[in-house]
Short mmCIF file of C-alpha atoms and ligand atoms in Angstrom, two decimals:
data_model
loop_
_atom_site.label_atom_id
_atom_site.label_comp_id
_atom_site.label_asym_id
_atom_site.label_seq_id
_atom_site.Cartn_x
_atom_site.Cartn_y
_atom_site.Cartn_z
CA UNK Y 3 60.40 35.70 124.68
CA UNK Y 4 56.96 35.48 126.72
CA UNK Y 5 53.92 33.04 126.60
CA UNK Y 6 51.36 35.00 124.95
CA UNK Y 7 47.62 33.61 125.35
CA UNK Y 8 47.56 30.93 123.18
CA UNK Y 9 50.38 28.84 125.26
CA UNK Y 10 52.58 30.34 121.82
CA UNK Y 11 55.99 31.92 121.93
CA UNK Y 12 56.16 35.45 121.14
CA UNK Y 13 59.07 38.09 120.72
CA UNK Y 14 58.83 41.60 123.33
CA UNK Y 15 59.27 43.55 121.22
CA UNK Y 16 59.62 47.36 122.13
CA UNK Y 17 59.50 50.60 120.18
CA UNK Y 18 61.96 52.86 118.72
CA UNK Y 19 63.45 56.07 120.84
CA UNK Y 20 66.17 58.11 121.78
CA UNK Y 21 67.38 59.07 125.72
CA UNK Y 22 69.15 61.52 126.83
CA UNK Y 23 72.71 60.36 129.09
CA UNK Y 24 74.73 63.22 131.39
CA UNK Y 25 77.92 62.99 131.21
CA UNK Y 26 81.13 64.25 132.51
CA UNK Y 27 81.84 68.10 130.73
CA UNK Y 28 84.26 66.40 128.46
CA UNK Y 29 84.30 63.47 128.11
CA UNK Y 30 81.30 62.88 125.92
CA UNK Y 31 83.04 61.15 122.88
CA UNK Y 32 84.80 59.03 125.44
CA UNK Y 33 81.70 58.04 126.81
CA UNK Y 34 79.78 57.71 123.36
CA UNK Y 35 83.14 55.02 122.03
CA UNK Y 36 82.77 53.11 125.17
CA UNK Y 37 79.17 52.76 125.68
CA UNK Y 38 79.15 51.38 122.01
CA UNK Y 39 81.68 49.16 122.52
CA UNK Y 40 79.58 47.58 125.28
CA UNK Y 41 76.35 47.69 123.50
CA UNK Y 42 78.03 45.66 120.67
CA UNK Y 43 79.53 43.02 122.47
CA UNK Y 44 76.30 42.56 125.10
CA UNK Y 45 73.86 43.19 122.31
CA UNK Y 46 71.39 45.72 123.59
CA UNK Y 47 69.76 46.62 121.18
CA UNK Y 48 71.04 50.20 121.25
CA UNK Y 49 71.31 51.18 116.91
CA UNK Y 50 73.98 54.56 117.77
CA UNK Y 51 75.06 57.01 120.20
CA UNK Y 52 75.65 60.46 119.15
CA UNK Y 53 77.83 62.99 120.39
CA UNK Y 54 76.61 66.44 118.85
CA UNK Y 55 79.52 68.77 118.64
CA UNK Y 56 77.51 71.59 120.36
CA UNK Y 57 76.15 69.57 123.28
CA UNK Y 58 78.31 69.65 126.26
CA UNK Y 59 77.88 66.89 128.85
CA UNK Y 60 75.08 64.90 127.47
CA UNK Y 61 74.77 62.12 124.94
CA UNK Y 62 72.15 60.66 123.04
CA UNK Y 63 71.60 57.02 122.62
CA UNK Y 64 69.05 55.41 120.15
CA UNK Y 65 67.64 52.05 120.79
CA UNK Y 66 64.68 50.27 122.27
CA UNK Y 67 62.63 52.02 124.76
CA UNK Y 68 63.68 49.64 127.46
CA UNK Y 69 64.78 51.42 130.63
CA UNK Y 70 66.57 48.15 131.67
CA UNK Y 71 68.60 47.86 129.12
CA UNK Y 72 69.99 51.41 129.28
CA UNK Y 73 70.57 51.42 132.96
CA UNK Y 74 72.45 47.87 132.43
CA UNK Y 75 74.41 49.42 129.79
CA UNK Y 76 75.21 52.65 131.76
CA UNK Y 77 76.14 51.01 134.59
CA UNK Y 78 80.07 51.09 135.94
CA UNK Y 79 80.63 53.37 132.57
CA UNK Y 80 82.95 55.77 133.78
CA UNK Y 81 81.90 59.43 132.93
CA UNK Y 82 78.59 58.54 132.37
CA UNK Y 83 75.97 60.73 135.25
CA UNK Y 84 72.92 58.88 134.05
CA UNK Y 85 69.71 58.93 132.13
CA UNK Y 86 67.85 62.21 131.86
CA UNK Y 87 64.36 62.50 132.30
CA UNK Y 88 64.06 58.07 132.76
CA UNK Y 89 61.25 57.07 130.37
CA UNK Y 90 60.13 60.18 128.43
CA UNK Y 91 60.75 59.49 124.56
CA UNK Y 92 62.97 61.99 122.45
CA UNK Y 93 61.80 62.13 118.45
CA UNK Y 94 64.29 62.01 115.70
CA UNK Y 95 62.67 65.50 115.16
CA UNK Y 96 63.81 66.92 118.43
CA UNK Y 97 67.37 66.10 117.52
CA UNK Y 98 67.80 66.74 113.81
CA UNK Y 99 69.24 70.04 114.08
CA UNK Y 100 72.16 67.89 115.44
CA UNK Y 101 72.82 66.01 112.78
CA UNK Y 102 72.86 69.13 110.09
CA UNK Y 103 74.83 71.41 111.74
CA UNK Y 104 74.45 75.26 110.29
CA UNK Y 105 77.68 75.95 108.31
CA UNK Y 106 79.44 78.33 110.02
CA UNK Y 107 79.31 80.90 107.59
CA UNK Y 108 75.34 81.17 107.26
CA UNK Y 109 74.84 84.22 109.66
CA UNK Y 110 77.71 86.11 107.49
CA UNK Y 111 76.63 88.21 104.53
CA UNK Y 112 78.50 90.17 101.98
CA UNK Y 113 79.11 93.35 102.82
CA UNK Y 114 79.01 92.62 106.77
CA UNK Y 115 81.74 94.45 108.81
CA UNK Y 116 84.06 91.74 110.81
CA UNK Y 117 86.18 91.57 113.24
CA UNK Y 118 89.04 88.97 112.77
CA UNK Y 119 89.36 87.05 116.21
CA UNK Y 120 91.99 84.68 115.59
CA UNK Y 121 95.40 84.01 113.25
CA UNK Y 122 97.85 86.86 112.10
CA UNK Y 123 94.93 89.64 111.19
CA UNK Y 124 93.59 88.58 115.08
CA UNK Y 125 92.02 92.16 116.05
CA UNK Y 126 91.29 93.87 112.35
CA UNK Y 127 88.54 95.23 111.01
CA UNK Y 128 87.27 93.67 107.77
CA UNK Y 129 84.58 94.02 105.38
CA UNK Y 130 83.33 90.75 103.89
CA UNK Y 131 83.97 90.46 99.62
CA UNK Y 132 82.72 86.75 99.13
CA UNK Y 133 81.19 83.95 101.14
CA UNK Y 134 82.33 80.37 100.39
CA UNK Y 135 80.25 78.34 101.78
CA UNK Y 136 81.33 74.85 100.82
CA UNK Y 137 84.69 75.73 101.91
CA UNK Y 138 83.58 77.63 105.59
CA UNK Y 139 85.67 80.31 103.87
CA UNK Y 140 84.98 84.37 103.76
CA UNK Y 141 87.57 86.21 101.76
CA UNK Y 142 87.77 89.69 103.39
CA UNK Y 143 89.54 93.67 102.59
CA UNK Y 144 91.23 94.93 105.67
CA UNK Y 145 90.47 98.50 106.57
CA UNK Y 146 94.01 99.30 108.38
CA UNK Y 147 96.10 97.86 104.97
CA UNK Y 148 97.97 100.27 103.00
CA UNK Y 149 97.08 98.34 99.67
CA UNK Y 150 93.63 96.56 99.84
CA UNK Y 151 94.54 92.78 99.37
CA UNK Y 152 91.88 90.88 99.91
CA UNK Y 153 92.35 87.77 102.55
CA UNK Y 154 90.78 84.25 102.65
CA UNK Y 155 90.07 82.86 106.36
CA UNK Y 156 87.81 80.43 107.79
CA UNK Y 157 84.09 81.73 108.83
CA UNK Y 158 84.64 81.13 112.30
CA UNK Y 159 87.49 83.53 112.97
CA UNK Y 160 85.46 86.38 112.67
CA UNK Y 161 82.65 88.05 114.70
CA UNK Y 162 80.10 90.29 113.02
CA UNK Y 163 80.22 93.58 114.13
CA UNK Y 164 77.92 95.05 111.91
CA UNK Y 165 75.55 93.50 109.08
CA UNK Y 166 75.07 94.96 105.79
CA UNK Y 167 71.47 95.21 105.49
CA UNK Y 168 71.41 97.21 108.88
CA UNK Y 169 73.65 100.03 107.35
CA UNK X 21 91.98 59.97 115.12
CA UNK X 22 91.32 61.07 111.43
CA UNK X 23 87.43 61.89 109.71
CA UNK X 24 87.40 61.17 105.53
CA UNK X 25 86.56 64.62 104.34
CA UNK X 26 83.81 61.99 101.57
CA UNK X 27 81.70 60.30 104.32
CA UNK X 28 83.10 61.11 107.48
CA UNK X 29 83.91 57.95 108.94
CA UNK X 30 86.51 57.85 111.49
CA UNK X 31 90.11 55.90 111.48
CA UNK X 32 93.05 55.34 112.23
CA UNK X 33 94.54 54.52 109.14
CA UNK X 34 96.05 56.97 106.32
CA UNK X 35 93.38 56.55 104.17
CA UNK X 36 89.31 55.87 104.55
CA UNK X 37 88.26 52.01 104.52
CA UNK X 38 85.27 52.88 103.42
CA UNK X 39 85.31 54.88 100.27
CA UNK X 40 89.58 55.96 100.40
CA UNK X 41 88.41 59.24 100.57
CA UNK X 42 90.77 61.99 101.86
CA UNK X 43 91.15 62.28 105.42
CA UNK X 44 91.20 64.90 107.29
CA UNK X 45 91.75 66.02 111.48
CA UNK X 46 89.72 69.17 111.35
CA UNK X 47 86.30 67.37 112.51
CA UNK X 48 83.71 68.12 115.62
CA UNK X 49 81.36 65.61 116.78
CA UNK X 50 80.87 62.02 116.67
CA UNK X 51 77.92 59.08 115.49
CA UNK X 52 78.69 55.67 117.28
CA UNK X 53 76.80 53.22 114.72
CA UNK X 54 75.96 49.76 115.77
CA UNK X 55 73.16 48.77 113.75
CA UNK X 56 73.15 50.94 110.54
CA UNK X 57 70.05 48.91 109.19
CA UNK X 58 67.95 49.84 112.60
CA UNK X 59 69.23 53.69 113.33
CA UNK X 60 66.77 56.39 112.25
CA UNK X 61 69.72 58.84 113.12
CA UNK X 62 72.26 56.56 110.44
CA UNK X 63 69.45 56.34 107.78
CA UNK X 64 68.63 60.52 108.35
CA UNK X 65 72.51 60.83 108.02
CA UNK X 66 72.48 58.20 105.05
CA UNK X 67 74.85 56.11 106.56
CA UNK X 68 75.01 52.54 105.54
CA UNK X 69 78.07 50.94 107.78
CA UNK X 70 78.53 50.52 111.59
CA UNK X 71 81.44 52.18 112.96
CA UNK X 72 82.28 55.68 114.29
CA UNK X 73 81.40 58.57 112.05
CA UNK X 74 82.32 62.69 112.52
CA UNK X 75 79.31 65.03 112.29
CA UNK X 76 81.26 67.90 110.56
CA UNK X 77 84.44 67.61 108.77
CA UNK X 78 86.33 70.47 106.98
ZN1 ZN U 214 85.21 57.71 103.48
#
């Protein structure tokens, strides 16, 4: 609360953003659980932290744009390196592809040849039959097997070694 | 720690307290919510609860 002109009481109220924290490689989720519990009990004003699953040693931390605040809640938080680039703002924009991560499966097609990189067909040649992608599932024929039985796996145990519309 | 395979909140217990959805330890990332009716990043995720939340669960 400040004096405004009038001799009145007034709420400081500041606007709406997102920084950037370095952390420790590692021990981002860590340092996302703690930093909330902290925020909660000293009431920041910091709304979430997020820990996107493919951003190693950073979090991101939405809240009031006040500086002070963050570096009071950062401080003696172990893992946490500090706050990247101080006062510039980060838009909900910037971050959204965060939030939606691509399923795993989109950059698979039918037809694609695979190579199976993990689980008992680890090191096979496959060509993709169906895509499911609710599931994260690709059910694939093996090239090497005497009878052609085709085999469910998750997307991400294969690598594409050749796409469909390229042959 | 568990993620319910329905909204993706995360727990301890052996089924969601949100919406008793199915749980699930196959998850990746994680959304620390404070103040559900403040976060952009809840409301863009259409999350109405504090708590800790998975980004992808399978
Ligand atoms: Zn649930």
């Amino acid at each position: 609360m400040k004096k405004n002109i009038l001799g009145d009481f007034e709420e400081v109220t500041f606007p709406h953003t997102i920084f950037a924290l370095k952390t420790a490689l590692g021990h981002e989720k860590t340092v996302a659980e703690n930093l909330g519990h902290k925020a909660k009990r000293k009431g920041n004003n910091i709304y979430a932290i997020l820990s996107p699953m493919n951003l190693r040693g950073y979090v991101l931390l939405e809240g009031e744009k006040n500086l002070k605040a963050v570096e009071e809640l950062i401080k003696g938080v172990q893992y946490v390196r500090g706050i990247v680039g101080g006062e510039r703002d980060i838009d909900l924009k910037e971050i959204e592809h965060y939030l939606a991560p691509k399923p795993i499966v989109a950059d698979i097609t039918e037809g694609d040849i695979v190579e199976i990189i993990n689980g008992p067909f680890k090191g096979e040649k496959a060509r993709v039959k169906q895509i499911d992608t609710g599931k994260e599932e690709i059910t694939v024929e093996l090239f090497e097997a005497m009878v052609s039985i085709p085999v469910t796996i998750k997307g991400d145990s294969v690598r594409v070694l050749e796409k469909e519309e390229n042959r | 720690m568990l993620a319910c395979k329905k909204c993706m909140f995360l727990t301890e217990e052996e089924k969601c307290p949100l919406c008793s959805g199915e749980l699930s330890k196959e998850w990746q990332g994680m959304l620390v919510v404070i103040d559900h009716t403040s976060s952009d990043i809840a409301e863009h995720m259409g999350i109405k609860a504090n708590g800790r939340f998975a980004l992808k669960v399978r």
